[in-house]
Coordinates of C-alpha atoms and ligand atoms in Angstrom, one line a residue:
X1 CA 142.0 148.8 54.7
X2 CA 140.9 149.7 51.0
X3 CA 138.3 152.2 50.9
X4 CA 136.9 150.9 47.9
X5 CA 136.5 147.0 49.3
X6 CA 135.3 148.7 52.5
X7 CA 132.3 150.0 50.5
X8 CA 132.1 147.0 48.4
X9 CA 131.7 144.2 51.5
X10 CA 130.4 146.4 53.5
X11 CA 126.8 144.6 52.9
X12 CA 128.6 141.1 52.3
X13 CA 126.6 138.2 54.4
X14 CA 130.2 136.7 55.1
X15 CA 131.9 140.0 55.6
X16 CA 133.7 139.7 58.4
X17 CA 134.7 136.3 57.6
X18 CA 136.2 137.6 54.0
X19 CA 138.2 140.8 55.7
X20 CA 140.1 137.9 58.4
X21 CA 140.7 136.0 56.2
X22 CA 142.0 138.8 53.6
X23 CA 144.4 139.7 56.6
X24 CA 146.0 136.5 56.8
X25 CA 149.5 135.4 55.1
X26 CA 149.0 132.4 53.2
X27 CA 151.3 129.1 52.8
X28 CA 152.9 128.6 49.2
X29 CA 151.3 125.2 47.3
X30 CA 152.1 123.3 44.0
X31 CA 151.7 120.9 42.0
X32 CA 153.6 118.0 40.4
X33 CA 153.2 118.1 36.3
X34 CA 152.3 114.6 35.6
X35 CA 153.7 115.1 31.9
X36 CA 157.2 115.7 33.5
X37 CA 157.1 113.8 36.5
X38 CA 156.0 111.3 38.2
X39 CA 155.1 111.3 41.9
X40 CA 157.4 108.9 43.3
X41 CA 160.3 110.4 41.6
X42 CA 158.7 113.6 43.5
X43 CA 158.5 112.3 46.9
X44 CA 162.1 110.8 46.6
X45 CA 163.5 114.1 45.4
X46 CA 161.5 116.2 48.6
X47 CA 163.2 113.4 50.7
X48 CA 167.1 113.7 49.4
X49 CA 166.6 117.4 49.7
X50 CA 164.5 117.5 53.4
X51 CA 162.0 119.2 52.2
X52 CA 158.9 119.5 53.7
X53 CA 155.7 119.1 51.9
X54 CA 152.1 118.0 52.6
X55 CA 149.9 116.1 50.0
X56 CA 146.6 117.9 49.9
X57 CA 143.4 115.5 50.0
X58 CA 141.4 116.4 47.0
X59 CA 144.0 116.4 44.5
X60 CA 146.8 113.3 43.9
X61 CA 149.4 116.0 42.7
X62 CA 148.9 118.9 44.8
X63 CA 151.0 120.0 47.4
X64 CA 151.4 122.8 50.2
X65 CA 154.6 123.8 51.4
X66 CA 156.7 126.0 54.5
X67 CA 159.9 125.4 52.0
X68 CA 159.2 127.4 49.0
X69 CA 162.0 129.2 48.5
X70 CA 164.3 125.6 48.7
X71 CA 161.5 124.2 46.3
X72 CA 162.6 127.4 44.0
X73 CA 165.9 126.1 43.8
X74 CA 165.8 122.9 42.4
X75 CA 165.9 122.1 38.9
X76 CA 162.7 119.9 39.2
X77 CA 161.0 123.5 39.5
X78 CA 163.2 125.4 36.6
X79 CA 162.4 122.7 33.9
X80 CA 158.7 122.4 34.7
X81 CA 158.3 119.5 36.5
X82 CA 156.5 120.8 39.1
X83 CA 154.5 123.9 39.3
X84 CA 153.4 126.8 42.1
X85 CA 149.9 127.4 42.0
X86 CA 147.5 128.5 44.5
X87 CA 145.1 125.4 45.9
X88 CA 142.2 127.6 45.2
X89 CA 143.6 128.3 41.3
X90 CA 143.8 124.7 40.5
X91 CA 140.2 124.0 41.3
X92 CA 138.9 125.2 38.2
X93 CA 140.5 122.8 36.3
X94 CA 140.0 120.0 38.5
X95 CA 135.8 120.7 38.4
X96 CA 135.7 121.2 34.6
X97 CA 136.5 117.6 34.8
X98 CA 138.6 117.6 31.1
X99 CA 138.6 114.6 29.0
X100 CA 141.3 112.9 26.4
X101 CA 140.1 113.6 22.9
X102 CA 137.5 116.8 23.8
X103 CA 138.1 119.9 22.1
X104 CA 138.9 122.8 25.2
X105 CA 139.0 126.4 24.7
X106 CA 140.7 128.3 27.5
X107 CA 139.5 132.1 27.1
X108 CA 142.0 134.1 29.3
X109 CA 145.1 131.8 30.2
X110 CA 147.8 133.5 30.7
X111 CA 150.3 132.7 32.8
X112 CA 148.9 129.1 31.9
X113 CA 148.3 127.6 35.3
X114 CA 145.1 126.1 34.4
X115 CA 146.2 125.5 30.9
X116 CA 148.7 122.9 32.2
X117 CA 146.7 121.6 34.2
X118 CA 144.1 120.8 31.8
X119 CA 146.7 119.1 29.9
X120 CA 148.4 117.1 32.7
X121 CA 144.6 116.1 33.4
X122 CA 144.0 114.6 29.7
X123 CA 147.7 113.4 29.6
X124 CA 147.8 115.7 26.6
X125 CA 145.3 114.0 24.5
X126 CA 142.8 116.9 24.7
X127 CA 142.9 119.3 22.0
X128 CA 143.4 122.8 23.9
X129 CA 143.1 126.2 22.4
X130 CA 144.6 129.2 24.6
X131 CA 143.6 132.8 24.2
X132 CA 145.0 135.6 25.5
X133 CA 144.8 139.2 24.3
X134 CA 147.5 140.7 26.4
X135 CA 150.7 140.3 24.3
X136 CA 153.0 140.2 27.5
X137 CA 151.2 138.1 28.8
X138 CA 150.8 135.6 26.0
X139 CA 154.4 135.9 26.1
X140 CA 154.5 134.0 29.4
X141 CA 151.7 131.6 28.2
X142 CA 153.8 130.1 25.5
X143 CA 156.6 130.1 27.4
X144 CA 154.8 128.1 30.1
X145 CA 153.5 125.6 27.9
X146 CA 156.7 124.9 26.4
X147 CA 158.2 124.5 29.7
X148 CA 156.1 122.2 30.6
X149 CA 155.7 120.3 27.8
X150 CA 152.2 120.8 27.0
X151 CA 152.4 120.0 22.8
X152 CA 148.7 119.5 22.2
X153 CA 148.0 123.0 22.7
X154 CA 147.4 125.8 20.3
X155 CA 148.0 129.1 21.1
X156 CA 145.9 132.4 20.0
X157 CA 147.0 136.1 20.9
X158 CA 143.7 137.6 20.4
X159 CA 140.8 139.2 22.6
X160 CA 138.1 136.5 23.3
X161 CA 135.5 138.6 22.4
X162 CA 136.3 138.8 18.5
X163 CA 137.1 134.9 18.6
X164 CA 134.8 133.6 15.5
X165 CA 132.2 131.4 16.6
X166 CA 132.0 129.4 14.1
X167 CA 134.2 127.3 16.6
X168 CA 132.4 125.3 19.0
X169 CA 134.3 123.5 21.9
X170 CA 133.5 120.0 23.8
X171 CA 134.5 122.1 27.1
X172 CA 135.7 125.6 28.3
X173 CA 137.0 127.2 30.7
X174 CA 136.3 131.1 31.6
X175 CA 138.6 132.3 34.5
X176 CA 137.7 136.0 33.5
X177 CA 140.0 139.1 34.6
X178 CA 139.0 140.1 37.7
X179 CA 139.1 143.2 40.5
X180 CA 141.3 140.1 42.2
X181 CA 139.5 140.7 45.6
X182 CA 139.8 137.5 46.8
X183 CA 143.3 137.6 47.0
X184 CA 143.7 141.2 48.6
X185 CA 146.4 141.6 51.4
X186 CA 144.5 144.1 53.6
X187 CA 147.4 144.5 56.0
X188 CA 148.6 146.4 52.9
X189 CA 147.3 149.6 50.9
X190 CA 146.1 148.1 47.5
X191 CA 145.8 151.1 45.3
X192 CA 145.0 148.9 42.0
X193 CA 141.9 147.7 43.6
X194 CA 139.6 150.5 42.4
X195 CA 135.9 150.8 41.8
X196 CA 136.5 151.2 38.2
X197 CA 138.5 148.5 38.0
X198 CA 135.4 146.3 39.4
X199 CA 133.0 147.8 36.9
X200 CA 135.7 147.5 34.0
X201 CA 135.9 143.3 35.0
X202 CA 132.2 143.5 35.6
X203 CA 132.0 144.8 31.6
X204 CA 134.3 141.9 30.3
X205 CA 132.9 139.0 32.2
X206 CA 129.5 139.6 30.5
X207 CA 131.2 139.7 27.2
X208 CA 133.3 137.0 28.0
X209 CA 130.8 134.9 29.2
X210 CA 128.0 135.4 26.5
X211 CA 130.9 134.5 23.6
X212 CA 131.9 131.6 25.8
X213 CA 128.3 130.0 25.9
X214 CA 127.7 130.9 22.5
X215 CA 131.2 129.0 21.7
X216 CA 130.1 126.4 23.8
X217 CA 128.1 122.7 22.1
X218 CA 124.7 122.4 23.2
X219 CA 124.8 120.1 26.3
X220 CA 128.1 120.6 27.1
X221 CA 129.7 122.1 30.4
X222 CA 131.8 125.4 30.7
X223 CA 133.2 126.5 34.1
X224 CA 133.0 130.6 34.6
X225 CA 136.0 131.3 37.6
X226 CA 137.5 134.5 39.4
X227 CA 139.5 135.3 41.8
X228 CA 137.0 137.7 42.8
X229 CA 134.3 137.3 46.4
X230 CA 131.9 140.5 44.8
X231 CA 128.9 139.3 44.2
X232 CA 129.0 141.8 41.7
X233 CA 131.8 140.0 39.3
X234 CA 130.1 136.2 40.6
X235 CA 126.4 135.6 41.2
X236 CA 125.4 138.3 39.2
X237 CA 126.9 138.0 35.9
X238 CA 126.1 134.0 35.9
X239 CA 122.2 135.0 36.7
X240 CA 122.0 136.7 33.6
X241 CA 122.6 133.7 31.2
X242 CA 120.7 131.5 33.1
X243 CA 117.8 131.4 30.5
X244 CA 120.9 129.8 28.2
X245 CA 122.7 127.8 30.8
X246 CA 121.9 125.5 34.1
X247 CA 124.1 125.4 37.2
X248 CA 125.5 122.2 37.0
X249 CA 125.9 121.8 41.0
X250 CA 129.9 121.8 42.3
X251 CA 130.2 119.8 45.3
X252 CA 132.8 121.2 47.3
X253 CA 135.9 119.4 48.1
X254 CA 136.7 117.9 51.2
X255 CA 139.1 120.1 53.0
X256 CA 138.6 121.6 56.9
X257 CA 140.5 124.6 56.0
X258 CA 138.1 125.4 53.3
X259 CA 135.7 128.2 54.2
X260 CA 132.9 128.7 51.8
X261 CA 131.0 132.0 51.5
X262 CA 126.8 131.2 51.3
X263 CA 125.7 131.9 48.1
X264 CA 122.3 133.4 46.1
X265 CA 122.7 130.8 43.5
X266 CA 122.3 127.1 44.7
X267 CA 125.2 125.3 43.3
X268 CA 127.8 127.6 42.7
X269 CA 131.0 127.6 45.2
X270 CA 132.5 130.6 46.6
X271 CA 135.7 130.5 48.5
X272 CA 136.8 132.3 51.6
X273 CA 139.8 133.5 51.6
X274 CA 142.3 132.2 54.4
X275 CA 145.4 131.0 55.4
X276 CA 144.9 128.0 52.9
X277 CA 142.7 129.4 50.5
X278 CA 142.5 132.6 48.3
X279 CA 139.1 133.7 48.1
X280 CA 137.3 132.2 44.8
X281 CA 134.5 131.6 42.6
X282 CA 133.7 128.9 40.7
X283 CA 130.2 128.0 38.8
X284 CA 130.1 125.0 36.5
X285 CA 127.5 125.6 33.5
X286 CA 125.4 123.3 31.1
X287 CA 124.2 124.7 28.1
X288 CA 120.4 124.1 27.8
Ligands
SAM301 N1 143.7 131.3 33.8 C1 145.0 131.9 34.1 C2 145.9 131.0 34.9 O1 145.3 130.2 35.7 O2 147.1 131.1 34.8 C3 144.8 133.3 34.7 C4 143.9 134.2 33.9 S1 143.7 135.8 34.5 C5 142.6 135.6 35.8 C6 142.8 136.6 33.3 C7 143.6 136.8 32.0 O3 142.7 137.3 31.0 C8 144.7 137.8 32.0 O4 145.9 137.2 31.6 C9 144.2 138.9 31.1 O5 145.3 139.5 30.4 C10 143.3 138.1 30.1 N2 142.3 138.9 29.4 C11 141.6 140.0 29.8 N3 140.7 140.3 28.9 C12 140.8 139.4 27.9 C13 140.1 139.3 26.7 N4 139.2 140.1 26.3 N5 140.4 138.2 25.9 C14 141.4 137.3 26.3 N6 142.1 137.5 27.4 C15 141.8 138.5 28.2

């Protein structure tokens, strides 16, 4: 195992639970884009092909999958239609609960999974703004939301932190970079999973997160996400804003295979990572 996360968990309430489930492969999932496709068309397609595929319960669209790689093949997949995304990823999305007509900033949304999901959600009636600083990156964010056919999006190349706020958004969503230790295959090595790499996220969420609430209307709702199960890059960076922001309480979805991890702050949901799930964190916030 990592020698860094060793020293990380090593005082982790749910530990043990975290490093299992951190050794465990993990089945592929999608989802269909609603702007593309429509389910029935979906389900007829999955049947002239025999593929096999498994609604999930919480969300309409959402799929898991043993046939990835046939799924990979079709054209339904290279036009955009449908989309692979971890279950765990399109939470976010789903809890910030986006509405046609609202003005939506997503901070750091590159690849654009949670981008286009936010648009499939409002049918593309919400008016999105994407940031991304890394130019690669943005590269595959703009490609994405062409793909899929996102048009009411507009797309900024830019770090989050100089974004002017003289903006202020209906909605936002903040799915900060992260150490990523949530989604850590322990069976393997994982030299980019450093302690500076923790306290380098650490550094960026609290800037992320204090332009986001200031970028955010006055009793609106933002949702602050990693991929991360540290405390450190969770709990603790949404305790210090709470003098700005409530916890607007997530209810977690209905799903056996979902494991949650106990948490410090009521309200706030982290994730377990498993089989089903990569390990995740998600806080929805009002601001006072
Ligand atoms: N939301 C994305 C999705 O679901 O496809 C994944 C986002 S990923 C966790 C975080 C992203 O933030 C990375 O693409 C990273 O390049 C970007 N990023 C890091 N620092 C940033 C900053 N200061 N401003 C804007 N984007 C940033």
């Amino acid at each position: 195992m990592n020698e860094t996360f060793e020293l990380l968990i090593k005082d982790h309430p749910s530990k043990q639970l975290i490093i299992n489930g951190s050794k465990m492969g993990r089945i592929s999932s999608g989802r269909i884009n609603t702007l593309k496709l429509d389910k029935n068309q979906f389900i007829e397609i999955m049947n002239n092909e025999s593929i096999n595929i498994k609604f999930i319960d919480w969300y309409e669209n959402g799929f898991i999958t043993d046939d990835i790689e046939k799924i990979r093949q079709l054209e339904i997949y290279k036009n955009g239609s449908i989309y692979i995304q971890s279950l765990s990823s399109m939470l976010p999305a789903l809890y910030l609960e986006p509405k046609a007509k609202e003005t939506i900033l997503d901070m750091a949304a590159a690849p654009g999974g949670k981008t286009t999901l936010i648009a499939a959600l409002t049918k593309d009636q919400a008016a999105i703004t994407a940031c991304e600083q890394n130019p690669i990156r943005f590269q595959k964010l703009k490609y994405n939301i062409e793909k899929q056919g996102v048009s009411n999006c507009y797309l900024i190349q830019k770090d989050a932190r100089q974004l002017d706020d003289y903006f202020t958004f209906d909605s936002i969503l903040l799915d900060a970079p992260c150490s990523g230790s949530g989604t850590l295959d322990l069976n393997r090595e994982n030299k980019q999973f450093t302690k500076e790499l923790v306290d380098k996220s650490i550094k960026v969420q609290h800037q992320l997160l204090s332009k986001a609430i200031k970028m955010l209307k006055k009793g609106q709702t933002m949702i602050y996400s990693t991929c991360s199960i540290l405390n450190e890059e969770n709990e603790e960076i949404v305790r210090k804003y709470l003098d700005l922001v409530d916890v607007v309480p997530i209810i977690p979805i209905k799903d056996e295979h979902l494991q949650v991890v106990e948490s410090n702050i009521e309200g706030v949901l982290t994730i377990a990572p498993n089989q089903y799930y990569e390990g995740f964190f998600i806080a929805k916030l009002k601001k006072k």
